[in-house]
mmCIF file of C-alpha atoms in Angstrom:
data_model
loop_
_atom_site.group_PDB
_atom_site.id
_atom_site.type_symbol
_atom_site.label_atom_id
_atom_site.label_comp_id
_atom_site.label_asym_id
_atom_site.label_seq_id
_atom_site.Cartn_x
_atom_site.Cartn_y
_atom_site.Cartn_z
ATOM 1 C CA MET A 1 190.893 141.206 66.818
ATOM 2 C CA ASN A 2 192.941 137.965 66.743
ATOM 3 C CA SER A 3 193.000 136.137 63.413
ATOM 4 C CA VAL A 4 193.096 132.380 62.886
ATOM 5 C CA PRO A 5 196.160 131.134 60.941
ATOM 6 C CA ARG A 6 195.271 130.042 57.398
ATOM 7 C CA THR A 7 196.396 126.403 57.913
ATOM 8 C CA ARG A 8 194.352 126.088 61.108
ATOM 9 C CA SER A 9 191.383 127.686 59.354
ATOM 10 C CA ARG A 10 191.512 124.981 56.687
ATOM 11 C CA ARG A 11 191.585 122.290 59.395
ATOM 12 C CA LEU A 12 188.541 123.803 61.088
ATOM 13 C CA LEU A 13 186.626 123.956 57.819
ATOM 14 C CA SER A 14 187.570 120.367 57.050
ATOM 15 C CA SER A 15 186.394 119.191 60.482
ATOM 16 C CA ALA A 16 183.143 121.093 60.107
ATOM 17 C CA ALA A 17 182.536 119.512 56.714
ATOM 18 C CA ILE A 18 183.145 116.031 58.099
ATOM 19 C CA GLY A 19 180.826 116.727 61.030
ATOM 20 C CA THR A 20 178.091 117.903 58.671
ATOM 21 C CA LEU A 21 178.524 114.776 56.549
ATOM 22 C CA VAL A 22 178.254 112.502 59.587
ATOM 23 C CA PHE A 23 175.124 114.305 60.775
ATOM 24 C CA THR A 24 173.570 114.031 57.322
ATOM 25 C CA ILE A 25 174.271 110.287 57.136
ATOM 26 C CA ALA A 26 172.748 109.749 60.599
ATOM 27 C CA ALA A 27 169.677 111.754 59.668
ATOM 28 C CA CYS A 28 169.224 109.589 56.580
ATOM 29 C CA GLY A 29 169.274 106.357 58.577
ATOM 30 C CA GLY A 30 173.006 105.774 58.641
ATOM 31 C CA GLY A 31 172.727 104.813 62.295
ATOM 32 C CA GLY A 32 171.288 101.429 61.315
ATOM 33 C CA SER A 33 172.984 98.068 61.323
ATOM 34 C CA GLY A 34 175.329 98.999 58.493
ATOM 35 C CA ASP A 35 174.143 96.265 56.134
ATOM 36 C CA GLY A 36 170.943 97.768 54.818
ATOM 37 C CA GLY A 37 168.881 96.869 57.878
ATOM 38 C CA ASP A 38 167.210 98.941 60.553
ATOM 39 C CA THR A 39 167.962 99.598 64.198
ATOM 40 C CA VAL A 40 164.865 99.219 66.375
ATOM 41 C CA VAL A 41 164.787 100.620 69.896
ATOM 42 C CA ILE A 42 163.312 98.576 72.727
ATOM 43 C CA GLY A 43 162.437 101.059 75.462
ATOM 44 C CA TYR A 44 162.659 100.383 79.177
ATOM 45 C CA THR A 45 161.489 102.572 82.047
ATOM 46 C CA GLY A 46 162.064 101.182 85.512
ATOM 47 C CA PRO A 47 163.536 101.877 88.961
ATOM 48 C CA LEU A 48 167.298 102.054 88.417
ATOM 49 C CA SER A 49 168.018 104.083 91.557
ATOM 50 C CA GLY A 50 166.487 104.296 95.011
ATOM 51 C CA GLY A 51 164.838 101.497 96.975
ATOM 52 C CA GLY A 52 163.725 99.527 93.915
ATOM 53 C CA ALA A 53 167.050 99.691 92.079
ATOM 54 C CA ALA A 54 167.977 96.026 92.570
ATOM 55 C CA TYR A 55 164.615 94.936 91.189
ATOM 56 C CA GLY A 56 164.875 97.321 88.241
ATOM 57 C CA GLU A 57 168.385 96.113 87.496
ATOM 58 C CA ASN A 58 167.214 92.487 87.479
ATOM 59 C CA VAL A 59 164.707 93.388 84.765
ATOM 60 C CA LYS A 60 167.314 95.345 82.805
ATOM 61 C CA ILE A 61 169.764 92.441 82.810
ATOM 62 C CA GLY A 62 167.134 90.161 81.284
ATOM 63 C CA LEU A 63 166.409 92.725 78.571
ATOM 64 C CA GLU A 64 170.107 93.184 77.821
ATOM 65 C CA MET A 65 170.662 89.448 77.579
ATOM 66 C CA ALA A 66 167.723 89.037 75.196
ATOM 67 C CA VAL A 67 168.820 91.909 72.942
ATOM 68 C CA ASP A 68 172.389 90.575 72.794
ATOM 69 C CA ASP A 69 171.306 87.010 72.032
ATOM 70 C CA LEU A 70 168.728 88.033 69.432
ATOM 71 C CA ASN A 71 171.237 90.252 67.651
ATOM 72 C CA ASP A 72 173.769 87.417 67.664
ATOM 73 C CA ASP A 73 171.199 84.970 66.284
ATOM 74 C CA GLY A 74 169.900 87.480 63.747
ATOM 75 C CA VAL A 75 166.462 89.093 63.470
ATOM 76 C CA GLU A 76 165.017 89.534 59.997
ATOM 77 C CA VAL A 77 161.834 91.498 59.323
ATOM 78 C CA ASP A 78 160.284 91.778 55.869
ATOM 79 C CA GLY A 79 163.460 90.421 54.315
ATOM 80 C CA LYS A 80 165.785 92.910 56.025
ATOM 81 C CA PRO A 81 168.147 92.351 58.964
ATOM 82 C CA VAL A 82 167.169 94.219 62.123
ATOM 83 C CA THR A 83 169.403 95.259 65.007
ATOM 84 C CA LEU A 84 167.721 95.671 68.376
ATOM 85 C CA GLU A 85 168.912 98.403 70.737
ATOM 86 C CA LEU A 86 167.878 98.745 74.379
ATOM 87 C CA LYS A 87 167.383 102.252 75.761
ATOM 88 C CA SER A 88 166.769 102.466 79.517
ATOM 89 C CA LEU A 89 165.454 105.365 81.596
ATOM 90 C CA ASP A 90 165.204 105.589 85.386
ATOM 91 C CA ASP A 91 161.766 106.336 86.836
ATOM 92 C CA LYS A 92 162.549 105.682 90.528
ATOM 93 C CA TYR A 93 159.233 103.771 90.777
ATOM 94 C CA ALA A 94 157.273 106.993 90.162
ATOM 95 C CA PRO A 95 154.313 106.376 87.800
ATOM 96 C CA SER A 96 154.279 109.947 86.445
ATOM 97 C CA THR A 97 157.984 109.744 85.612
ATOM 98 C CA ALA A 98 157.466 106.350 83.988
ATOM 99 C CA ALA A 99 154.737 107.778 81.751
ATOM 100 C CA SER A 100 156.993 110.685 80.732
ATOM 101 C CA ASN A 101 159.841 108.266 80.030
ATOM 102 C CA ALA A 102 157.600 106.047 77.910
ATOM 103 C CA GLN A 103 156.370 109.057 75.918
ATOM 104 C CA ARG A 104 159.962 110.129 75.308
ATOM 105 C CA LEU A 105 161.048 106.660 74.208
ATOM 106 C CA ALA A 106 158.112 106.413 71.803
ATOM 107 C CA ASP A 107 158.334 109.933 70.380
ATOM 108 C CA GLN A 108 162.074 110.622 70.316
ATOM 109 C CA ASP A 109 163.495 107.122 69.953
ATOM 110 C CA LYS A 110 160.609 105.682 67.917
ATOM 111 C CA ALA A 111 160.414 102.671 70.242
ATOM 112 C CA PRO A 112 157.511 100.445 69.159
ATOM 113 C CA VAL A 113 157.702 98.654 72.515
ATOM 114 C CA VAL A 114 158.283 99.976 76.042
ATOM 115 C CA VAL A 115 158.916 97.650 78.995
ATOM 116 C CA SER A 116 157.687 98.585 82.479
ATOM 117 C CA PRO A 117 157.922 96.442 85.665
ATOM 118 C CA ASN A 118 155.638 98.417 87.974
ATOM 119 C CA ALA A 119 151.842 98.115 88.112
ATOM 120 C CA GLY A 120 151.285 101.775 89.000
ATOM 121 C CA ALA A 121 153.623 102.893 86.235
ATOM 122 C CA ILE A 122 151.969 100.608 83.697
ATOM 123 C CA LYS A 123 148.542 102.005 84.554
ATOM 124 C CA ALA A 124 149.885 105.526 83.961
ATOM 125 C CA ILE A 125 151.502 104.503 80.673
ATOM 126 C CA GLN A 126 148.256 102.899 79.519
ATOM 127 C CA GLN A 127 146.735 106.376 79.481
ATOM 128 C CA ILE A 128 149.053 107.439 76.625
ATOM 129 C CA ASN A 129 150.147 104.378 74.637
ATOM 130 C CA SER A 130 147.070 103.947 72.458
ATOM 131 C CA GLY A 131 146.424 107.316 70.889
ATOM 132 C CA ARG A 132 148.822 110.045 69.812
ATOM 133 C CA SER A 133 151.833 107.857 70.639
ATOM 134 C CA ASN A 134 151.127 104.274 69.691
ATOM 135 C CA PHE A 135 153.438 101.700 71.281
ATOM 136 C CA LEU A 136 153.129 98.259 72.831
ATOM 137 C CA ILE A 137 153.609 97.947 76.583
ATOM 138 C CA SER A 138 155.534 94.869 77.667
ATOM 139 C CA ALA A 139 154.093 94.792 81.180
ATOM 140 C CA TYR A 140 155.967 92.959 83.907
ATOM 141 C CA THR A 141 153.379 92.856 86.691
ATOM 142 C CA SER A 142 151.032 90.198 88.007
ATOM 143 C CA ASP A 143 148.268 92.737 88.731
ATOM 144 C CA PRO A 144 145.186 91.568 86.752
ATOM 145 C CA ALA A 145 143.927 95.158 86.515
ATOM 146 C CA ILE A 146 146.502 95.661 83.766
ATOM 147 C CA VAL A 147 144.625 93.409 81.350
ATOM 148 C CA GLN A 148 141.214 94.243 82.770
ATOM 149 C CA SER A 149 141.701 97.799 81.468
ATOM 150 C CA ASP A 150 141.012 96.627 77.875
ATOM 151 C CA ASN A 151 144.112 98.423 76.605
ATOM 152 C CA PRO A 152 144.659 97.001 73.097
ATOM 153 C CA LEU A 153 148.442 97.490 73.163
ATOM 154 C CA THR A 154 149.445 95.673 76.350
ATOM 155 C CA MET A 155 151.246 92.332 76.770
ATOM 156 C CA MET A 156 151.204 91.162 80.404
ATOM 157 C CA ILE A 157 154.025 88.723 81.139
ATOM 158 C CA PRO A 158 153.754 87.117 84.633
ATOM 159 C CA PRO A 159 150.879 85.020 86.008
ATOM 160 C CA ASN A 160 147.952 86.793 87.676
ATOM 161 C CA PHE A 161 148.945 86.971 91.369
ATOM 162 C CA GLU A 162 145.413 85.994 92.398
ATOM 163 C CA SER A 163 146.208 82.502 91.083
ATOM 164 C CA TYR A 164 148.585 81.967 94.010
ATOM 165 C CA ALA A 165 146.264 82.842 96.885
ATOM 166 C CA ALA A 166 144.356 79.556 97.287
ATOM 167 C CA GLU A 167 147.397 77.266 97.024
ATOM 168 C CA PHE A 168 149.549 79.517 99.226
ATOM 169 C CA THR A 169 146.785 79.407 101.813
ATOM 170 C CA GLU A 170 146.498 75.611 101.704
ATOM 171 C CA THR A 171 150.263 75.140 101.944
ATOM 172 C CA GLY A 172 150.661 77.771 104.678
ATOM 173 C CA MET A 173 147.941 76.186 106.813
ATOM 174 C CA LYS A 174 149.341 72.695 106.267
ATOM 175 C CA HIS A 175 152.781 73.688 107.538
ATOM 176 C CA GLY A 176 151.721 76.290 110.102
ATOM 177 C CA GLY A 177 148.171 76.736 111.270
ATOM 178 C CA LYS A 178 145.054 78.826 110.778
ATOM 179 C CA LYS A 179 146.068 82.160 112.304
ATOM 180 C CA LEU A 180 147.681 84.569 109.827
ATOM 181 C CA ALA A 181 149.640 87.789 110.414
ATOM 182 C CA LEU A 182 150.080 90.393 107.659
ATOM 183 C CA LEU A 183 153.543 91.894 107.022
ATOM 184 C CA GLY A 184 153.436 92.752 103.336
ATOM 185 C CA THR A 185 154.377 95.986 101.616
ATOM 186 C CA GLN A 186 152.329 99.177 101.720
ATOM 187 C CA SER A 187 152.523 99.721 97.967
ATOM 188 C CA GLU A 188 149.281 99.614 95.972
ATOM 189 C CA TYR A 189 150.334 96.279 94.533
ATOM 190 C CA GLY A 190 151.227 94.934 97.973
ATOM 191 C CA GLN A 191 147.845 95.930 99.355
ATOM 192 C CA GLN A 192 146.079 94.134 96.498
ATOM 193 C CA TRP A 193 148.091 91.017 97.330
ATOM 194 C CA THR A 194 147.227 91.455 101.018
ATOM 195 C CA LYS A 195 143.517 91.593 100.205
ATOM 196 C CA SER A 196 143.743 88.535 97.948
ATOM 197 C CA ILE A 197 145.541 86.402 100.538
ATOM 198 C CA THR A 198 143.252 87.673 103.331
ATOM 199 C CA ASP A 199 140.134 86.695 101.386
ATOM 200 C CA ALA A 200 141.534 83.252 100.544
ATOM 201 C CA TRP A 201 142.654 82.649 104.139
ATOM 202 C CA LYS A 202 139.270 83.535 105.618
ATOM 203 C CA GLU A 203 137.468 81.482 102.986
ATOM 204 C CA ALA A 204 139.548 78.483 104.090
ATOM 205 C CA GLY A 205 138.370 78.969 107.677
ATOM 206 C CA GLY A 206 141.380 80.851 109.033
ATOM 207 C CA SER A 207 141.604 84.048 111.073
ATOM 208 C CA VAL A 208 143.627 87.122 110.089
ATOM 209 C CA GLY A 209 145.284 89.655 112.388
ATOM 210 C CA GLY A 210 145.771 93.375 111.787
ATOM 211 C CA ASP A 211 147.576 94.741 108.754
ATOM 212 C CA ASN A 212 151.180 95.522 109.749
ATOM 213 C CA SER A 213 152.366 96.252 106.207
ATOM 214 C CA VAL A 214 155.724 98.025 105.894
ATOM 215 C CA ASP A 215 156.683 101.044 103.798
ATOM 216 C CA TYR A 216 160.083 99.958 102.537
ATOM 217 C CA ALA A 217 160.856 103.474 101.354
ATOM 218 C CA THR A 218 160.891 104.811 104.913
ATOM 219 C CA VAL A 219 161.395 101.820 107.246
ATOM 220 C CA SER A 220 164.685 99.947 107.532
ATOM 221 C CA ASP A 221 164.473 98.684 111.130
ATOM 222 C CA PHE A 222 161.930 95.870 111.049
ATOM 223 C CA ALA A 223 162.018 94.840 114.716
ATOM 224 C CA GLY A 224 159.003 96.996 115.596
ATOM 225 C CA PRO A 225 156.611 95.860 112.846
ATOM 226 C CA VAL A 226 157.612 92.233 113.367
ATOM 227 C CA SER A 227 157.090 92.450 117.142
ATOM 228 C CA LYS A 228 153.653 93.970 116.583
ATOM 229 C CA ALA A 229 152.672 91.187 114.157
ATOM 230 C CA LEU A 230 153.927 88.450 116.497
ATOM 231 C CA ALA A 231 151.927 89.872 119.401
ATOM 232 C CA ASP A 232 148.890 88.077 117.941
ATOM 233 C CA LYS A 233 150.792 84.746 118.108
ATOM 234 C CA PRO A 234 150.254 83.814 114.437
ATOM 235 C CA ASP A 235 150.829 80.377 112.916
ATOM 236 C CA ALA A 236 151.742 81.882 109.544
ATOM 237 C CA ILE A 237 152.912 85.267 108.270
ATOM 238 C CA PHE A 238 152.279 86.844 104.886
ATOM 239 C CA VAL A 239 155.376 88.788 103.780
ATOM 240 C CA GLY A 240 156.535 90.418 100.566
ATOM 241 C CA GLY A 241 158.018 93.273 98.633
ATOM 242 C CA PRO A 242 161.547 93.438 97.203
ATOM 243 C CA SER A 243 163.623 90.373 98.060
ATOM 244 C CA GLN A 244 166.231 92.072 100.254
ATOM 245 C CA PRO A 245 163.965 93.733 102.859
ATOM 246 C CA THR A 246 161.559 90.772 102.794
ATOM 247 C CA ALA A 247 164.446 88.470 103.731
ATOM 248 C CA LEU A 248 165.380 90.746 106.622
ATOM 249 C CA ILE A 249 161.791 90.738 107.912
ATOM 250 C CA MET A 250 161.695 86.935 107.839
ATOM 251 C CA GLU A 251 165.065 86.775 109.580
ATOM 252 C CA GLU A 252 163.854 89.186 112.252
ATOM 253 C CA ALA A 253 160.722 87.076 112.808
ATOM 254 C CA ARG A 254 162.854 83.982 113.387
ATOM 255 C CA LYS A 255 165.081 85.913 115.780
ATOM 256 C CA GLN A 256 161.972 86.883 117.758
ATOM 257 C CA GLY A 257 160.954 83.236 118.039
ATOM 258 C CA PHE A 258 158.498 82.697 115.182
ATOM 259 C CA GLU A 259 158.464 79.035 114.117
ATOM 260 C CA GLY A 260 155.497 78.962 111.736
ATOM 261 C CA SER A 261 155.188 79.218 107.965
ATOM 262 C CA PHE A 262 155.704 82.150 105.605
ATOM 263 C CA LEU A 263 153.585 83.025 102.588
ATOM 264 C CA VAL A 264 155.837 85.052 100.286
ATOM 265 C CA MET A 265 154.297 87.293 97.613
ATOM 266 C CA ASP A 266 155.655 86.923 94.103
ATOM 267 C CA GLN A 267 157.846 90.046 94.070
ATOM 268 C CA ALA A 268 160.227 88.444 96.566
ATOM 269 C CA LYS A 269 162.304 85.455 95.421
ATOM 270 C CA LEU A 270 163.391 82.811 97.927
ATOM 271 C CA ASP A 271 166.725 82.033 96.263
ATOM 272 C CA GLU A 272 167.572 85.727 95.948
ATOM 273 C CA MET A 273 166.647 86.255 99.606
ATOM 274 C CA ALA A 274 169.100 83.509 100.529
ATOM 275 C CA THR A 275 171.937 85.773 99.362
ATOM 276 C CA VAL A 276 171.196 88.266 102.169
ATOM 277 C CA ALA A 277 169.794 86.020 104.925
ATOM 278 C CA LYS A 278 170.568 82.566 106.278
ATOM 279 C CA ILE A 279 168.564 79.877 104.521
ATOM 280 C CA ASP A 280 167.487 78.468 107.907
ATOM 281 C CA ASN A 281 165.515 81.657 108.510
ATOM 282 C CA LEU A 282 163.679 81.362 105.193
ATOM 283 C CA THR A 283 162.482 77.758 105.342
ATOM 284 C CA ASN A 284 158.901 76.548 105.838
ATOM 285 C CA SER A 285 157.866 79.011 103.144
ATOM 286 C CA VAL A 286 155.711 78.966 100.038
ATOM 287 C CA GLY A 287 156.617 81.311 97.172
ATOM 288 C CA VAL A 288 157.313 81.482 93.465
ATOM 289 C CA LEU A 289 159.481 78.784 91.909
ATOM 290 C CA PRO A 290 163.143 79.831 91.471
ATOM 291 C CA VAL A 291 164.477 80.003 87.917
ATOM 292 C CA SER A 292 167.046 77.330 88.790
ATOM 293 C CA GLU A 293 164.236 74.845 89.467
ATOM 294 C CA TYR A 294 162.781 75.100 85.948
ATOM 295 C CA GLU A 295 163.582 72.448 83.367
ATOM 296 C CA ASP A 296 162.755 74.293 80.141
ATOM 297 C CA PRO A 297 164.982 73.765 77.068
ATOM 298 C CA GLY A 298 166.957 76.971 77.563
ATOM 299 C CA THR A 299 167.084 77.166 81.372
ATOM 300 C CA LYS A 300 170.582 75.793 81.966
ATOM 301 C CA ASP A 301 172.268 77.862 79.257
ATOM 302 C CA PHE A 302 170.394 80.947 80.439
ATOM 303 C CA ILE A 303 171.666 80.463 84.004
ATOM 304 C CA ASP A 304 175.230 79.987 82.747
ATOM 305 C CA GLU A 305 175.001 83.091 80.570
ATOM 306 C CA PHE A 306 173.554 85.069 83.472
ATOM 307 C CA ALA A 307 176.487 84.054 85.688
ATOM 308 C CA ASP A 308 178.944 85.221 83.028
ATOM 309 C CA LYS A 309 177.201 88.598 82.858
ATOM 310 C CA ALA A 310 176.233 89.264 86.477
ATOM 311 C CA GLY A 311 178.691 87.139 88.468
ATOM 312 C CA ASP A 312 178.335 84.002 90.562
ATOM 313 C CA LYS A 313 177.085 85.850 93.653
ATOM 314 C CA LYS A 314 173.918 87.083 91.940
ATOM 315 C CA VAL A 315 171.035 84.717 91.173
ATOM 316 C CA PRO A 316 168.789 84.995 88.116
ATOM 317 C CA THR A 317 165.260 85.872 89.172
ATOM 318 C CA SER A 318 161.964 85.443 87.383
ATOM 319 C CA GLU A 319 161.909 89.151 86.464
ATOM 320 C CA THR A 320 165.198 88.581 84.633
ATOM 321 C CA ALA A 321 164.089 85.347 82.970
ATOM 322 C CA LEU A 322 160.529 86.327 82.071
ATOM 323 C CA ASN A 323 161.605 89.620 80.520
ATOM 324 C CA TYR A 324 164.273 87.724 78.571
ATOM 325 C CA GLN A 325 161.478 85.537 77.189
ATOM 326 C CA GLY A 326 159.254 88.552 76.617
ATOM 327 C CA ILE A 327 161.669 90.320 74.273
ATOM 328 C CA ALA A 328 162.216 87.101 72.318
ATOM 329 C CA ILE A 329 158.445 86.844 71.847
ATOM 330 C CA ILE A 330 158.226 90.455 70.667
ATOM 331 C CA ALA A 331 161.126 90.008 68.224
ATOM 332 C CA LYS A 332 159.468 86.937 66.740
ATOM 333 C CA ALA A 333 156.147 88.831 66.516
ATOM 334 C CA MET A 334 157.961 91.521 64.514
ATOM 335 C CA GLU A 335 159.220 88.850 62.139
ATOM 336 C CA VAL A 336 155.791 87.227 61.804
ATOM 337 C CA SER A 337 154.020 90.563 61.297
ATOM 338 C CA GLY A 338 156.633 91.883 58.876
ATOM 339 C CA SER A 339 156.753 95.156 60.825
ATOM 340 C CA THR A 340 159.028 96.839 63.363
ATOM 341 C CA ASP A 341 157.064 100.061 63.647
ATOM 342 C CA ASP A 342 153.384 99.049 63.744
ATOM 343 C CA PRO A 343 152.491 98.125 67.350
ATOM 344 C CA GLU A 344 149.033 96.908 66.339
ATOM 345 C CA LYS A 345 150.483 94.417 63.860
ATOM 346 C CA ILE A 346 153.127 93.275 66.345
ATOM 347 C CA ARG A 347 150.532 92.731 69.070
ATOM 348 C CA ALA A 348 148.201 90.881 66.673
ATOM 349 C CA SER A 349 151.028 88.535 65.659
ATOM 350 C CA ILE A 350 152.067 87.420 69.158
ATOM 351 C CA SER A 351 149.749 84.395 69.130
ATOM 352 C CA ASP A 352 151.279 83.097 65.887
ATOM 353 C CA ALA A 353 154.781 83.988 67.076
ATOM 354 C CA LEU A 354 154.713 81.958 70.313
ATOM 355 C CA PRO A 355 155.240 78.503 68.743
ATOM 356 C CA GLU A 356 157.970 79.930 66.498
ATOM 357 C CA VAL A 357 160.251 81.170 69.312
ATOM 358 C CA ASP A 358 163.525 79.246 69.478
ATOM 359 C CA ASP A 359 163.913 76.803 72.400
ATOM 360 C CA LYS A 360 166.940 78.704 73.754
ATOM 361 C CA TYR A 361 164.581 81.518 74.856
ATOM 362 C CA LYS A 362 162.291 79.144 76.784
ATOM 363 C CA VAL A 363 163.721 79.361 80.283
ATOM 364 C CA ASN A 364 161.023 80.047 82.884
ATOM 365 C CA GLY A 365 157.711 78.366 82.064
ATOM 366 C CA PHE A 366 157.177 79.463 78.471
ATOM 367 C CA PRO A 367 153.634 80.603 77.533
ATOM 368 C CA ASP A 368 151.622 78.756 74.912
ATOM 369 C CA GLU A 369 148.960 81.421 74.352
ATOM 370 C CA ILE A 370 148.075 85.067 74.775
ATOM 371 C CA THR A 371 144.531 85.942 75.808
ATOM 372 C CA ASP A 372 142.353 88.436 73.982
ATOM 373 C CA GLN A 373 143.098 90.863 76.824
ATOM 374 C CA GLY A 374 146.853 90.481 76.260
ATOM 375 C CA HIS A 375 147.952 88.088 79.022
ATOM 376 C CA LEU A 376 150.621 85.473 78.287
ATOM 377 C CA LEU A 377 149.632 82.145 79.870
ATOM 378 C CA ASN A 378 152.049 79.463 81.025
ATOM 379 C CA PRO A 379 150.151 76.145 80.783
ATOM 380 C CA ASN A 380 152.043 74.533 83.684
ATOM 381 C CA LEU A 381 152.281 77.200 86.366
ATOM 382 C CA GLU A 382 154.038 76.089 89.562
ATOM 383 C CA ALA A 383 155.031 77.666 92.862
ATOM 384 C CA THR A 384 157.324 76.083 95.451
ATOM 385 C CA TYR A 385 157.532 75.050 99.081
ATOM 386 C CA LEU A 386 160.937 75.491 100.754
ATOM 387 C CA ASP A 387 161.127 72.852 103.481
ATOM 388 C CA ASP A 388 163.121 72.809 106.709
ATOM 389 C CA ASP A 389 166.006 71.052 104.951
ATOM 390 C CA GLY A 390 166.316 73.847 102.382
ATOM 391 C CA GLU A 391 164.850 71.732 99.583
ATOM 392 C CA TYR A 392 162.343 73.017 97.028
ATOM 393 C CA THR A 393 159.150 71.069 96.278
ATOM 394 C CA LYS A 394 157.080 72.156 93.277
ATOM 395 C CA VAL A 395 153.483 73.161 93.963
ATOM 396 C CA PRO A 396 151.046 73.128 90.969
ATOM 397 C CA ILE A 397 148.974 76.292 90.612
ATOM 398 C CA ASP A 398 145.533 76.560 89.019
ATOM 399 C CA GLN A 399 145.358 79.857 87.148
ATOM 400 C CA VAL A 400 142.343 82.059 87.790
ATOM 401 C CA SER A 401 140.542 84.089 85.157
ATOM 402 C CA ASP A 402 141.571 87.688 84.479
ATOM 403 C CA ALA A 403 137.911 88.677 84.130
ATOM 404 C CA LYS A 404 136.728 91.487 86.388
#
């Protein structure tokens, strides 16, 4: 049997002792901020690969920016400095994976808050977040079912998508006509949007063709679905899903001779679509207002900071900006509640925290209240109309109730 030289043996023992000491320090909380404070994990589960990767990355950038800025500014809870740390897990848009990720972040990483940007995933996570593993869901979805579930530990960030239907219909008819074609996405969320816009369109006296929704996970050649939708000779087309494929569908419709208006669901962003399609093919459209068109106190600096982080070729979207705001609200709620590990206290303190958030974090229509059901409400919600000259005109939106 080979023996270890005595000098090498001493080195190995010394290294083992140091390793044990480091492990012991970490186990006793030595992984904190180093100045007597705590490190608090903000969890994120979202699509970071596959067809939804660009969308998931947009969310992640907003979270990273918020964590960096808040740590630079300093977060203090119950008299102690707190360092925020973002931990991200890929769920590939699969609700079951998202729920497993959220459970892991709450149990292993002790995350008091988990961010999810997918309605189906959020619904799955709501089955586990108020019970054995208590944590607050920061929910980036405009599906009203999220707050209609009466989950006590949910904060819904974007406006209820049903708020857009009536104004989108009025604007689409004004700039197109009364015959609508449907080319949305086949996801559960997309089908809810399709129903909402169909109901509003018919109520306004319009007619609606067949549902030609696209499964973006399996379809990449959009000529066929577009040709089928245009066979009914529509005056307007409802489109939506991730920005990139939605832009290609609109471009294909223009190539096939469509001259009417587009109604663009809130997942797709007109300015982001303009990075993959010619702006001329996207005009005569109503959709959500681009971040660059907001005039909140922190909008300009946010856009500049985003460019430094993501590059000039990428545009900041509302999922980036609204999640940036969302983490700032949660951090302030921790300060107001005096707790980083009690989700109930954090959630209960959001209302009092909203007016205390620094202006630099107000970038995309900052909310002034949170409803009893957990929905953040922007008092001055606006959409936009992109005209034939490529100019944006703001369109006021009346918000509908989240009640069932």
